[in-house]
Coordinates of C-alpha atoms in Angstrom, one line a residue:
V1 CA 12.3 25.7 -20.8
E2 CA 13.5 22.2 -19.9
V3 CA 14.1 21.8 -16.5
K4 CA 16.0 18.7 -15.5
I5 CA 16.0 17.7 -11.8
E6 CA 18.1 15.2 -10.2
V7 CA 16.2 12.9 -8.0
V8 CA 18.0 11.2 -5.0
I9 CA 16.9 7.8 -4.8
P10 CA 17.8 5.1 -2.2
E11 CA 19.9 2.4 -3.5
K12 CA 17.7 -0.5 -2.8
E13 CA 14.7 1.3 -4.6
R14 CA 16.3 2.0 -8.1
S15 CA 14.1 -0.6 -10.0
K16 CA 11.2 -0.6 -12.0
E17 CA 9.1 0.8 -9.5
E18 CA 10.4 4.0 -10.6
M19 CA 8.3 3.7 -13.9
S20 CA 4.8 4.5 -14.5
P21 CA 2.4 1.5 -15.8
N22 CA 3.5 1.9 -19.3
G23 CA 7.3 1.4 -18.2
K24 CA 8.5 5.3 -19.2
A25 CA 9.6 7.7 -16.8
S26 CA 6.3 9.9 -16.4
P27 CA 6.2 13.8 -17.4
L28 CA 5.5 15.7 -14.4
I29 CA 4.7 19.2 -13.6
Y30 CA 7.0 21.4 -11.2
K31 CA 6.1 24.8 -10.4
V32 CA 9.0 27.4 -10.2
N33 CA 7.8 30.8 -9.1
G34 CA 4.2 30.1 -10.6
T35 CA 5.4 29.0 -13.9
A36 CA 4.8 25.5 -15.0
R37 CA 7.8 23.7 -16.4
H38 CA 8.2 20.0 -17.4
Y39 CA 10.6 17.6 -16.3
H40 CA 11.5 13.9 -16.3
L41 CA 12.8 11.6 -13.6
E42 CA 16.1 10.3 -14.5
E43 CA 16.0 6.8 -15.7
H44 CA 17.9 4.3 -14.0
P45 CA 18.9 0.8 -15.5
I46 CA 17.6 -2.1 -13.4
A47 CA 20.6 -3.3 -11.3
S48 CA 21.7 -6.8 -12.1
N49 CA 22.5 -7.3 -8.6
P50 CA 20.5 -5.2 -6.4
Y51 CA 22.0 -6.8 -3.3
H52 CA 25.0 -5.3 -2.3
N53 CA 25.7 -6.9 1.0
P54 CA 26.0 -10.7 0.6
K55 CA 25.3 -11.4 3.9
D56 CA 21.8 -10.1 3.5
V57 CA 21.0 -12.4 0.6
V58 CA 19.7 -15.8 0.5
E59 CA 19.3 -18.0 -2.7
A60 CA 17.3 -21.3 -2.7
S61 CA 15.8 -23.8 -5.1
V62 CA 12.0 -24.1 -4.2
C63 CA 10.4 -26.2 -7.0
H64 CA 10.6 -28.0 -10.4
V65 CA 9.2 -25.9 -13.5
K66 CA 6.7 -28.3 -14.0
D67 CA 5.4 -28.0 -10.4
L68 CA 3.1 -25.1 -11.1
E69 CA 0.7 -24.7 -13.7
N70 CA -0.2 -21.2 -15.3
G71 CA -2.5 -19.3 -12.8
Q72 CA -0.9 -21.2 -9.7
M73 CA 0.6 -19.6 -6.8
R74 CA 2.6 -21.4 -3.9
E75 CA 4.1 -20.4 -0.5
V76 CA 7.6 -21.3 -0.5
D77 CA 10.1 -21.3 2.2
L78 CA 13.6 -19.9 1.5
G79 CA 14.9 -20.7 5.1
C80 CA 14.9 -17.4 6.8
G81 CA 11.6 -16.4 5.4
K82 CA 8.7 -17.3 2.8
A83 CA 7.8 -15.9 -0.5
L84 CA 4.9 -16.2 -3.0
L85 CA 5.8 -17.9 -6.2
I86 CA 3.3 -17.1 -9.0
K87 CA 3.6 -18.8 -12.6
D88 CA 1.6 -16.7 -14.9
S89 CA 1.7 -16.8 -18.8
G90 CA 4.5 -19.1 -18.6
E91 CA 6.5 -16.8 -16.6
F92 CA 7.6 -16.9 -12.9
H93 CA 7.4 -14.4 -10.4
A94 CA 8.5 -13.8 -6.6
V95 CA 7.0 -11.4 -4.1
G96 CA 6.0 -11.0 -0.4
H97 CA 3.6 -13.9 0.8
K98 CA 1.9 -11.5 3.1
C99 CA -0.2 -8.6 2.6
P100 CA 1.4 -5.5 4.2
H101 CA -1.7 -4.3 5.5
Y102 CA -3.0 -6.8 7.9
G103 CA -0.6 -9.9 7.0
A104 CA -3.4 -11.9 5.2
P105 CA -1.8 -14.9 3.2
L106 CA -1.8 -14.0 -0.2
V107 CA -1.5 -17.5 -1.4
K108 CA -5.4 -17.8 -0.3
G109 CA -6.1 -14.8 -2.3
V110 CA -7.0 -14.3 -6.1
L111 CA -4.5 -14.2 -9.2
S112 CA -6.1 -12.5 -12.1
K113 CA -4.7 -10.4 -15.0
G114 CA -1.1 -10.0 -13.8
R115 CA -2.0 -9.1 -10.0
V116 CA -3.0 -10.8 -6.5
R117 CA -5.9 -9.6 -4.6
C118 CA -5.8 -9.9 -0.9
P119 CA -8.3 -12.5 0.4
W120 CA -9.2 -10.6 3.4
H121 CA -9.7 -6.9 2.8
G122 CA -9.2 -6.5 -1.1
A123 CA -5.9 -4.9 -1.7
C124 CA -4.3 -5.7 -4.9
F125 CA -0.6 -6.1 -5.9
N126 CA 1.2 -6.4 -9.3
I127 CA 3.1 -9.6 -9.5
G128 CA 5.7 -8.3 -11.7
T129 CA 6.8 -5.2 -9.8
G130 CA 5.1 -5.9 -6.3
D131 CA 3.3 -2.6 -6.5
I132 CA -0.1 -1.7 -4.8
E133 CA -2.3 -1.0 -7.2
D134 CA -5.7 -1.2 -5.0
F135 CA -6.2 -0.5 -1.6
P136 CA -6.4 -0.8 1.5
G137 CA -2.7 -0.3 3.0
L138 CA 0.0 2.1 2.1
D139 CA 3.0 -0.3 1.3
S140 CA 3.6 -2.5 -1.8
L141 CA 5.1 -6.1 -1.5
P142 CA 9.1 -6.8 -1.8
R143 CA 9.8 -8.3 -5.4
F144 CA 12.5 -11.3 -5.5
Q145 CA 14.6 -12.4 -8.5
V146 CA 13.8 -15.8 -9.9
K147 CA 16.0 -17.7 -12.3
I148 CA 15.6 -21.1 -14.0
E149 CA 18.6 -23.3 -14.1
K150 CA 18.3 -26.8 -15.2
E151 CA 14.4 -27.1 -14.8
K152 CA 14.5 -26.0 -11.4
V153 CA 13.2 -22.4 -10.1
Y154 CA 15.6 -20.6 -7.8
I155 CA 14.6 -17.5 -5.6
R156 CA 17.2 -15.0 -4.6
A157 CA 16.1 -12.6 -1.8
S158 CA 16.9 -9.8 0.8
K159 CA 16.8 -11.3 4.1
Q160 CA 15.5 -8.1 5.4
A161 CA 12.8 -8.1 2.7
L162 CA 11.6 -11.7 3.8
Q163 CA 11.2 -10.8 7.2
T164 CA 9.4 -7.4 6.8
Q165 CA 7.2 -8.3 4.0
R166 CA 6.7 -5.0 2.9
R167 CA 8.1 -2.2 0.8
T168 CA 7.4 1.5 0.9
K169 CA 6.8 2.6 -2.6
M170 CA 8.6 5.9 -2.6
M171 CA 10.5 6.2 -6.0
A172 CA 12.0 9.5 -5.1
K173 CA 13.6 10.9 -1.8
C174 CA 12.5 14.4 -1.7
I175 CA 14.6 17.4 -2.3
S176 CA 14.4 19.5 0.9
L177 CA 13.7 23.2 -0.2
T178 CA 14.8 25.9 2.3
N179 CA 13.1 28.9 0.7
Y180 CA 9.5 28.0 1.7
N181 CA 7.2 30.9 2.7
L182 CA 5.1 29.5 5.6
S183 CA 2.2 31.1 4.7
S184 CA 2.1 29.5 1.2
T185 CA 2.2 26.0 -0.1
N186 CA 1.9 24.4 -3.5
V187 CA -0.5 21.3 -2.3
L188 CA -2.7 21.8 0.6
I189 CA -4.5 18.9 2.0
I190 CA -7.3 19.7 4.5
G191 CA -7.8 16.3 6.4
A192 CA -5.0 13.8 7.6
G193 CA -7.0 10.5 7.1
A194 CA -6.5 7.8 4.4
A195 CA -7.3 10.2 1.6
G196 CA -5.1 12.8 2.6
L197 CA -2.1 10.7 3.2
V198 CA -2.3 8.7 0.2
C199 CA -2.4 11.6 -1.8
A200 CA 0.5 13.1 -0.2
E201 CA 2.5 10.0 -0.6
T202 CA 1.4 9.4 -4.3
L203 CA 2.7 13.0 -5.1
R204 CA 5.9 12.2 -3.6
Q205 CA 6.0 8.7 -5.5
E206 CA 5.5 10.6 -8.5
G207 CA 8.3 13.0 -8.1
F208 CA 6.4 15.8 -7.1
S209 CA 9.2 18.1 -5.0
D210 CA 7.5 21.2 -3.9
R211 CA 5.9 21.9 -0.7
I212 CA 3.1 19.4 0.9
V213 CA 1.2 20.5 3.8
M214 CA -1.5 18.5 5.4
C215 CA -3.8 20.0 8.2
T216 CA -5.9 18.2 10.6
M217 CA -8.2 18.9 13.6
D218 CA -6.9 15.8 15.3
R219 CA -4.0 16.3 17.5
H220 CA -2.1 13.1 16.3
L221 CA -0.5 12.2 12.8
P222 CA -2.7 10.0 10.4
Y223 CA -3.7 6.7 12.0
D224 CA -5.9 3.7 11.3
R225 CA -9.4 5.2 12.3
P226 CA -11.2 1.8 11.7
K227 CA -9.6 0.2 14.7
L228 CA -10.8 2.6 17.1
S229 CA -14.1 0.6 17.1
K230 CA -12.4 -2.7 16.6
S231 CA -9.5 -2.5 19.1
M232 CA -10.5 0.2 21.3
D233 CA -7.5 0.1 23.8
S234 CA -4.9 0.7 21.0
H235 CA -2.7 3.9 21.6
P236 CA -2.0 6.6 18.9
E237 CA 1.1 5.4 18.1
Q238 CA 0.1 1.6 17.6
I239 CA -2.2 2.6 15.1
A240 CA -0.3 5.2 13.3
L241 CA -0.3 5.1 9.6
R242 CA 3.2 6.1 9.4
P243 CA 5.9 7.0 12.1
K244 CA 7.0 10.7 12.6
E245 CA 10.1 10.0 10.9
F246 CA 8.6 9.2 7.6
F247 CA 7.1 13.0 7.4
C248 CA 10.3 14.1 7.8
T249 CA 12.2 12.1 5.5
Y250 CA 9.7 12.8 2.7
D251 CA 8.9 16.5 3.4
I252 CA 5.4 16.3 4.3
E253 CA 4.5 18.9 6.7
V254 CA 1.4 17.8 9.1
L255 CA -0.1 20.6 11.1
T256 CA -2.2 19.2 13.8
E257 CA -5.1 20.7 15.9
M258 CA -5.4 23.3 13.0
Q259 CA -9.0 23.6 11.5
V260 CA -9.9 25.3 8.2
A261 CA -12.9 27.9 8.8
A262 CA -13.1 29.2 5.2
V263 CA -11.7 28.8 1.5
D264 CA -11.5 31.6 -0.8
V265 CA -11.0 29.8 -4.2
K266 CA -10.5 33.0 -6.1
S267 CA -7.5 33.8 -4.2
K268 CA -6.4 30.6 -3.5
I269 CA -6.3 31.1 0.2
A270 CA -7.3 28.8 3.1
V271 CA -8.1 30.7 6.4
F272 CA -7.8 28.8 9.6
K273 CA -10.1 29.1 12.6
D274 CA -7.4 31.2 14.5
G275 CA -6.9 33.7 11.6
F276 CA -3.9 32.3 10.1
K277 CA -4.1 32.3 6.3
M278 CA -2.4 30.0 3.9
E279 CA -2.1 30.2 0.1
Y280 CA -2.0 27.1 -2.3
N281 CA -1.6 25.9 -5.8
K282 CA -3.7 23.0 -5.9
L283 CA -6.1 21.9 -3.0
L284 CA -7.3 18.8 -1.4
I285 CA -10.5 18.9 0.8
A286 CA -10.6 15.3 2.9
T287 CA -12.6 16.5 5.8
G288 CA -14.4 13.1 5.9
N289 CA -17.8 13.1 8.5
T290 CA -18.6 14.5 11.6
P291 CA -20.6 12.3 14.0
K292 CA -24.3 12.9 14.8
T293 CA -25.2 13.5 18.3
L294 CA -28.3 12.6 20.2
S295 CA -30.8 15.3 20.3
C296 CA -32.4 14.2 24.0
K297 CA -32.2 15.6 27.6
G298 CA -29.0 14.9 28.8
K299 CA -27.0 14.5 25.7
E300 CA -24.1 16.7 27.0
M301 CA -23.6 14.6 30.2
E302 CA -20.4 13.3 31.2
N303 CA -19.7 9.4 30.1
V304 CA -21.8 10.0 26.8
F305 CA -19.3 9.4 24.0
N306 CA -19.0 9.6 20.2
I307 CA -15.9 7.4 19.3
R308 CA -13.9 9.7 17.0
T309 CA -10.3 9.7 18.6
P310 CA -8.1 7.3 20.4
E311 CA -8.7 9.0 23.5
D312 CA -12.5 8.6 23.3
A313 CA -12.0 4.9 22.7
N314 CA -9.4 4.3 25.5
R315 CA -11.6 6.4 27.8
V316 CA -14.8 4.3 27.2
V317 CA -12.9 1.0 27.6
K318 CA -11.7 2.1 30.9
L319 CA -15.1 3.2 32.3
A320 CA -16.9 0.5 30.7
T321 CA -14.9 -2.4 32.4
S322 CA -17.2 -4.2 34.6
K323 CA -19.9 -1.6 34.4
N324 CA -23.1 -1.2 32.5
V325 CA -23.0 0.1 28.8
V326 CA -25.8 1.3 26.6
I327 CA -24.8 1.8 22.6
V328 CA -27.1 3.9 20.7
G329 CA -27.4 2.8 16.8
A330 CA -26.6 -0.6 15.2
S331 CA -24.2 1.0 12.8
F332 CA -21.1 -0.6 11.9
L333 CA -19.6 1.3 15.0
G334 CA -22.2 0.6 17.4
M335 CA -22.0 -3.1 16.5
E336 CA -18.1 -3.2 16.6
V337 CA -18.2 -1.5 19.9
A338 CA -20.6 -3.8 21.4
A339 CA -18.6 -6.7 20.1
Y340 CA -15.4 -5.4 21.9
L341 CA -16.9 -4.5 25.2
A342 CA -19.1 -7.8 25.4
E343 CA -16.5 -9.6 27.6
R344 CA -15.3 -6.6 29.5
A345 CA -18.5 -4.8 30.6
H346 CA -21.1 -6.0 33.3
S347 CA -23.7 -5.7 30.5
V348 CA -24.2 -4.3 26.9
S349 CA -27.4 -3.0 25.6
L350 CA -27.7 -1.9 22.0
V351 CA -30.7 0.6 21.0
E352 CA -31.8 0.7 17.3
L353 CA -34.6 2.1 15.5
E354 CA -34.9 -1.0 12.9
H355 CA -36.0 -4.5 13.8
V356 CA -33.0 -6.1 12.9
P357 CA -29.1 -4.7 12.5
F358 CA -27.8 -3.9 9.2
K359 CA -31.0 -4.3 7.4
K360 CA -30.4 -1.6 4.7
F361 CA -26.7 -2.7 4.5
F362 CA -26.5 -6.8 4.5
G363 CA -30.4 -7.3 4.4
E364 CA -32.9 -9.1 6.9
R365 CA -31.9 -12.5 6.8
V366 CA -28.1 -11.8 7.2
G367 CA -29.0 -9.0 9.9
R368 CA -30.9 -11.6 12.0
A369 CA -27.8 -14.2 11.9
V370 CA -25.8 -11.5 13.0
M371 CA -28.0 -10.3 15.7
K372 CA -28.1 -14.0 17.0
M373 CA -24.7 -14.2 17.2
F374 CA -24.5 -11.0 19.3
E375 CA -27.4 -12.5 21.8
N376 CA -25.2 -15.6 22.1
N377 CA -22.6 -13.2 23.5
R378 CA -24.6 -11.6 26.2
V379 CA -25.5 -8.5 24.0
K380 CA -29.1 -7.3 25.1
F381 CA -31.0 -5.5 21.7
Y382 CA -33.8 -2.9 22.2
M383 CA -35.2 -2.7 18.7
Q384 CA -37.7 -0.4 16.9
T385 CA -37.2 2.4 19.5
E386 CA -34.9 5.3 20.5
V387 CA -33.7 7.3 23.3
S388 CA -35.6 9.7 25.1
E389 CA -33.7 10.8 28.0
L390 CA -30.5 10.4 29.5
R391 CA -30.6 10.7 33.3
E392 CA -27.9 11.5 35.8
Q393 CA -26.8 10.9 39.3
E394 CA -24.3 13.1 41.0
G395 CA -23.4 14.5 37.8
K396 CA -22.9 11.4 36.1
L397 CA -24.8 9.0 33.8
K398 CA -27.2 6.7 35.4
E399 CA -29.7 6.0 33.2
V400 CA -31.0 5.7 29.7
V401 CA -34.8 6.1 29.0
L402 CA -36.3 4.7 25.9
K403 CA -39.5 6.0 24.1
S404 CA -40.9 2.6 24.6
G405 CA -40.9 3.2 28.3
K406 CA -38.1 0.9 29.2
V407 CA -35.5 2.2 31.7
L408 CA -31.8 1.0 31.2
R409 CA -29.0 1.1 33.7
A410 CA -25.9 2.8 32.1
D411 CA -22.6 3.8 33.3
V412 CA -21.3 4.6 29.8
C413 CA -23.2 5.5 26.5
V414 CA -21.8 5.3 23.0
V415 CA -23.7 7.1 20.3
G416 CA -23.3 5.6 16.6
V417 CA -26.3 7.0 15.0
G418 CA -24.8 7.9 11.8
A419 CA -22.6 11.2 10.5
V420 CA -22.7 14.2 8.4
P421 CA -19.9 15.3 5.8
A422 CA -17.8 18.0 7.4
T423 CA -18.4 20.3 4.9
G424 CA -20.2 23.2 6.5
F425 CA -17.0 25.8 6.2
L426 CA -17.4 25.2 2.4
K427 CA -21.1 26.9 2.1
Q428 CA -20.0 30.3 0.9
S429 CA -16.9 29.0 -1.1
G430 CA -18.4 28.2 -4.6
I431 CA -17.5 24.9 -4.3
N432 CA -20.3 22.5 -5.4
I433 CA -22.2 20.7 -2.6
D434 CA -25.1 18.8 -2.9
S435 CA -28.4 18.9 -0.6
K436 CA -27.0 16.5 1.7
G437 CA -23.6 18.5 2.2
F438 CA -21.4 16.1 0.1
I439 CA -19.0 17.7 -2.3
V440 CA -19.5 16.7 -5.7
V441 CA -16.5 15.7 -7.8
N442 CA -16.2 13.9 -11.1
K443 CA -14.1 10.8 -11.9
M444 CA -10.9 12.4 -11.4
M445 CA -11.8 13.7 -7.9
Q446 CA -12.0 17.3 -9.2
T447 CA -14.6 19.7 -8.0
N448 CA -16.2 22.5 -10.1
I449 CA -13.2 24.6 -9.1
P450 CA -10.2 24.4 -11.1
G451 CA -7.2 23.1 -9.1
V452 CA -9.6 22.0 -6.0
F453 CA -10.0 18.1 -5.5
A454 CA -11.9 16.3 -2.8
A455 CA -11.8 12.7 -1.5
G456 CA -12.9 10.4 1.1
D457 CA -16.2 10.1 3.1
A458 CA -17.3 13.7 2.2
V459 CA -17.7 13.2 -1.5
T460 CA -20.1 11.9 -4.0
F461 CA -18.5 10.5 -7.3
P462 CA -19.2 8.7 -10.3
L463 CA -19.3 4.9 -9.5
A464 CA -18.4 2.9 -12.7
L465 CA -19.9 -0.2 -11.1
R466 CA -23.3 1.2 -11.2
N467 CA -23.3 3.0 -14.5
N468 CA -21.5 6.2 -12.9
K469 CA -24.0 6.7 -10.6
K470 CA -23.1 9.8 -8.2
V471 CA -22.6 7.9 -4.8
N472 CA -21.2 8.4 -1.4
V473 CA -19.1 5.3 -0.4
P474 CA -17.6 6.0 3.1
H475 CA -15.3 3.1 3.2
W476 CA -11.4 3.0 4.3
Q477 CA -10.4 1.4 1.0
M478 CA -12.1 3.8 -1.1
A479 CA -10.7 6.8 0.8
H480 CA -7.3 5.5 -0.1
M481 CA -8.3 5.3 -3.9
H482 CA -9.7 8.7 -4.0
G483 CA -6.4 10.2 -2.5
R484 CA -4.4 8.4 -5.2
I485 CA -6.7 9.5 -7.9
A486 CA -6.6 13.1 -6.7
A487 CA -2.8 13.3 -6.6
L488 CA -2.5 11.7 -10.0
N489 CA -4.7 14.3 -11.5
M490 CA -3.0 17.2 -9.4
L491 CA -0.3 16.2 -11.8
A492 CA -2.3 16.0 -14.9
H493 CA -2.2 12.4 -15.7
G494 CA -5.9 12.3 -16.3
T495 CA -6.6 9.1 -14.4
E496 CA -10.2 8.1 -13.6
I497 CA -11.5 6.1 -10.8
S498 CA -12.8 2.6 -11.4
T499 CA -12.1 0.6 -8.4
V500 CA -14.5 -1.6 -6.6
P501 CA -15.6 -0.8 -3.2
Y502 CA -14.5 -3.3 -0.8
L503 CA -15.1 -3.2 3.2
W504 CA -15.2 -5.5 6.1
T505 CA -16.1 -5.7 9.6
A506 CA -15.2 -7.7 12.8
M507 CA -16.9 -9.2 15.5
F508 CA -16.4 -11.6 17.9
G509 CA -13.4 -13.1 15.8
K510 CA -15.8 -13.5 12.9
S511 CA -15.3 -11.0 9.7
I512 CA -17.8 -10.2 7.1
R513 CA -16.4 -9.1 3.8
Y514 CA -18.2 -7.1 1.4
A515 CA -17.6 -5.8 -2.1
G516 CA -19.6 -3.8 -4.5
H517 CA -22.2 -1.4 -4.0
G518 CA -25.6 -2.7 -3.1
E519 CA -27.6 0.3 -2.4
G520 CA -31.2 -0.3 -3.4
F521 CA -30.9 -4.0 -4.0
D522 CA -34.2 -5.7 -4.4
D523 CA -33.4 -9.2 -3.6
V524 CA -30.7 -11.3 -1.8
V525 CA -29.6 -14.8 -2.8
I526 CA -28.1 -16.6 0.0
Q527 CA -25.7 -19.8 -0.2
G528 CA -24.4 -21.7 2.8
D529 CA -25.7 -21.9 6.2
L530 CA -26.5 -18.7 8.1
D531 CA -27.0 -20.3 11.5
E532 CA -23.5 -21.7 11.1
L533 CA -22.2 -18.4 10.2
K534 CA -20.8 -19.7 6.9
F535 CA -22.5 -18.3 4.0
V536 CA -22.3 -16.0 1.0
A537 CA -25.0 -13.4 0.1
F538 CA -25.5 -11.9 -3.4
Y539 CA -27.2 -8.7 -3.5
T540 CA -29.1 -8.2 -6.8
K541 CA -30.9 -5.4 -8.4
S542 CA -33.3 -6.5 -11.3
D543 CA -31.2 -9.8 -12.4
E544 CA -27.7 -8.1 -11.9
V545 CA -25.6 -9.0 -9.0
V546 CA -24.5 -5.5 -7.5
A547 CA -22.7 -6.5 -4.2
V548 CA -21.6 -9.7 -2.5
A549 CA -21.0 -10.3 1.3
S550 CA -19.5 -13.5 3.2
M551 CA -18.5 -15.3 6.5
N552 CA -16.2 -18.0 6.6
Y553 CA -16.3 -18.3 2.5
D554 CA -13.0 -16.5 1.7
P555 CA -11.8 -15.7 -0.8
I556 CA -15.2 -15.5 -2.7
V557 CA -15.6 -11.8 -1.8
S558 CA -12.2 -10.9 -3.5
K559 CA -13.1 -13.3 -6.4
V560 CA -16.3 -11.6 -7.2
A561 CA -14.5 -8.2 -6.7
E562 CA -12.0 -9.3 -9.5
V563 CA -15.0 -10.2 -11.6
L564 CA -16.7 -6.6 -11.1
A565 CA -13.4 -5.1 -11.8
A566 CA -13.0 -6.5 -15.1
G567 CA -16.3 -4.8 -16.3
R568 CA -18.1 -8.4 -16.3
T569 CA -21.7 -8.8 -15.2
I570 CA -22.8 -11.8 -12.8
R571 CA -26.5 -12.6 -13.4
K572 CA -28.8 -13.9 -10.5
R573 CA -28.9 -17.1 -12.7
D574 CA -25.2 -17.4 -12.5
V575 CA -24.9 -17.5 -8.6
D576 CA -24.9 -21.1 -8.1
A577 CA -22.2 -21.8 -10.7
V578 CA -20.2 -18.8 -9.4
V579 CA -20.3 -20.4 -5.7
F580 CA -19.5 -24.0 -6.7
L581 CA -16.8 -23.2 -9.2
S582 CA -15.2 -20.4 -7.0
F583 CA -15.4 -22.1 -3.6
R584 CA -15.6 -26.1 -4.4
T585 CA -13.1 -26.4 -7.1
G586 CA -11.1 -23.1 -7.4
D587 CA -11.7 -22.9 -10.9
M588 CA -11.1 -19.2 -12.0
S589 CA -11.9 -19.5 -15.8
W590 CA -15.4 -17.8 -15.1
L591 CA -13.2 -14.6 -14.5
T592 CA -12.2 -14.5 -18.1
G593 CA -15.5 -15.8 -19.5
K594 CA -13.6 -19.0 -20.7
G595 CA -15.4 -21.2 -18.6
T596 CA -19.2 -22.2 -18.4

């Protein structure tokens, strides 16, 4: 039976973003009383004049047609805001000039194969539509009209879009259904991090109009968790990924402070800790990780923290100001917390089992350079040791005793010694979990149970970059992509994941960018000056570059990510040429194999 559903779409968004990548409306599945029926989104022609309020429109001549060569980008000023003008394959395109994620200037990014990649964190945007194609971030770029008259290039743009520099890619405003059964749902998402939120948003973008429920143990709506260690005094509303109104507008229910205790995959029922039961048709498990705790005496003492929530981070900052702080574990979290507190605390001490921080991830030479930067900022390291005891005085933490015998004064202790996947509630479910507790999924984020998907930090998945080796990649960017792939395959799109992992860390105003998957690297080729903190490091396995990291060498990591995303291989012997062509001359020919 053909069911045609009328989708109410905001007037300004009736454009090409309604279409799937092949330019046609995507056939989707809509469940009515358990019966699958197919429908198509209403196709709307592209409006010849999408700007209905003349006062909200600006039009300006920005350059001569010969001012840009193919493959060039230019940031142009329209008087009330800027746009990114791009010439590609003889055609001009204009989109927002700032990445919606953290505001990076996209003109300094990488243009390749019809998309521009952010120089800071690797998000990718289609230059024709502005749509986000790789993450992090949730929003797309605004797209502006370009016309050519008498060899001059004109851009016509909405003033509001120029000022906001972002576009929420919601292709359909949801139809609010009033006959929901509170104990049942079509899609249940366990976890409200990046993976869960992107899954819910993607379902709505693709026209899914039935019930979506997200549940989380947290007390807040989805927020930017990486900021907890980078900007520790942020309040929940400041780092919220979407405002409360967004979830109401698009009919996405979020149950906070709700923990799932078990999943019955045969009956398709999730059982909550308080006894409440919820039926589902499709399930996404995106529960993330649980921080490890110390195993020594005094671990339950007051003022000993795992940074898991905004309240944790805020409390640490308050207690640490002008006090003595001990951080256990030179992990990304531990190092970022140390950097944030260095200027606020009286002292910051960092305890780590390895002899240099980040050794397994960035290698010894980069680790030593980072360690030196910290030491220059008054952070004291105690390496190749661990905590044996936490001592109190009048019920509060007073000292941290190390196995080396050293006793450190401590008013606050932050623990960053790793995490384990939050999958204990699935042990009896029949869902395939490996020996380390990770949920095993295929390229479409499907588990071994039909209709059950998993995403984010708690999964292992086949990484195309490493010959489909099953890996766990607990990155913010990767969680976004997992959520999107899971949603598309809930709708039977048959989409496989192929993204290149991309991460970053920020410390003392310096950022390290990283792309690829360097697990098991056997050599590191470094270009630049580690002492000056201006370098690029290529991680190789056998003769192949499997990952790259840089500091003050933008946008080389984004360029290498584009090479890897294109399925091309960089050999160790090519590294010198890659650095020279990318950084010195800006030549991108090696991306397509046309250059030397």
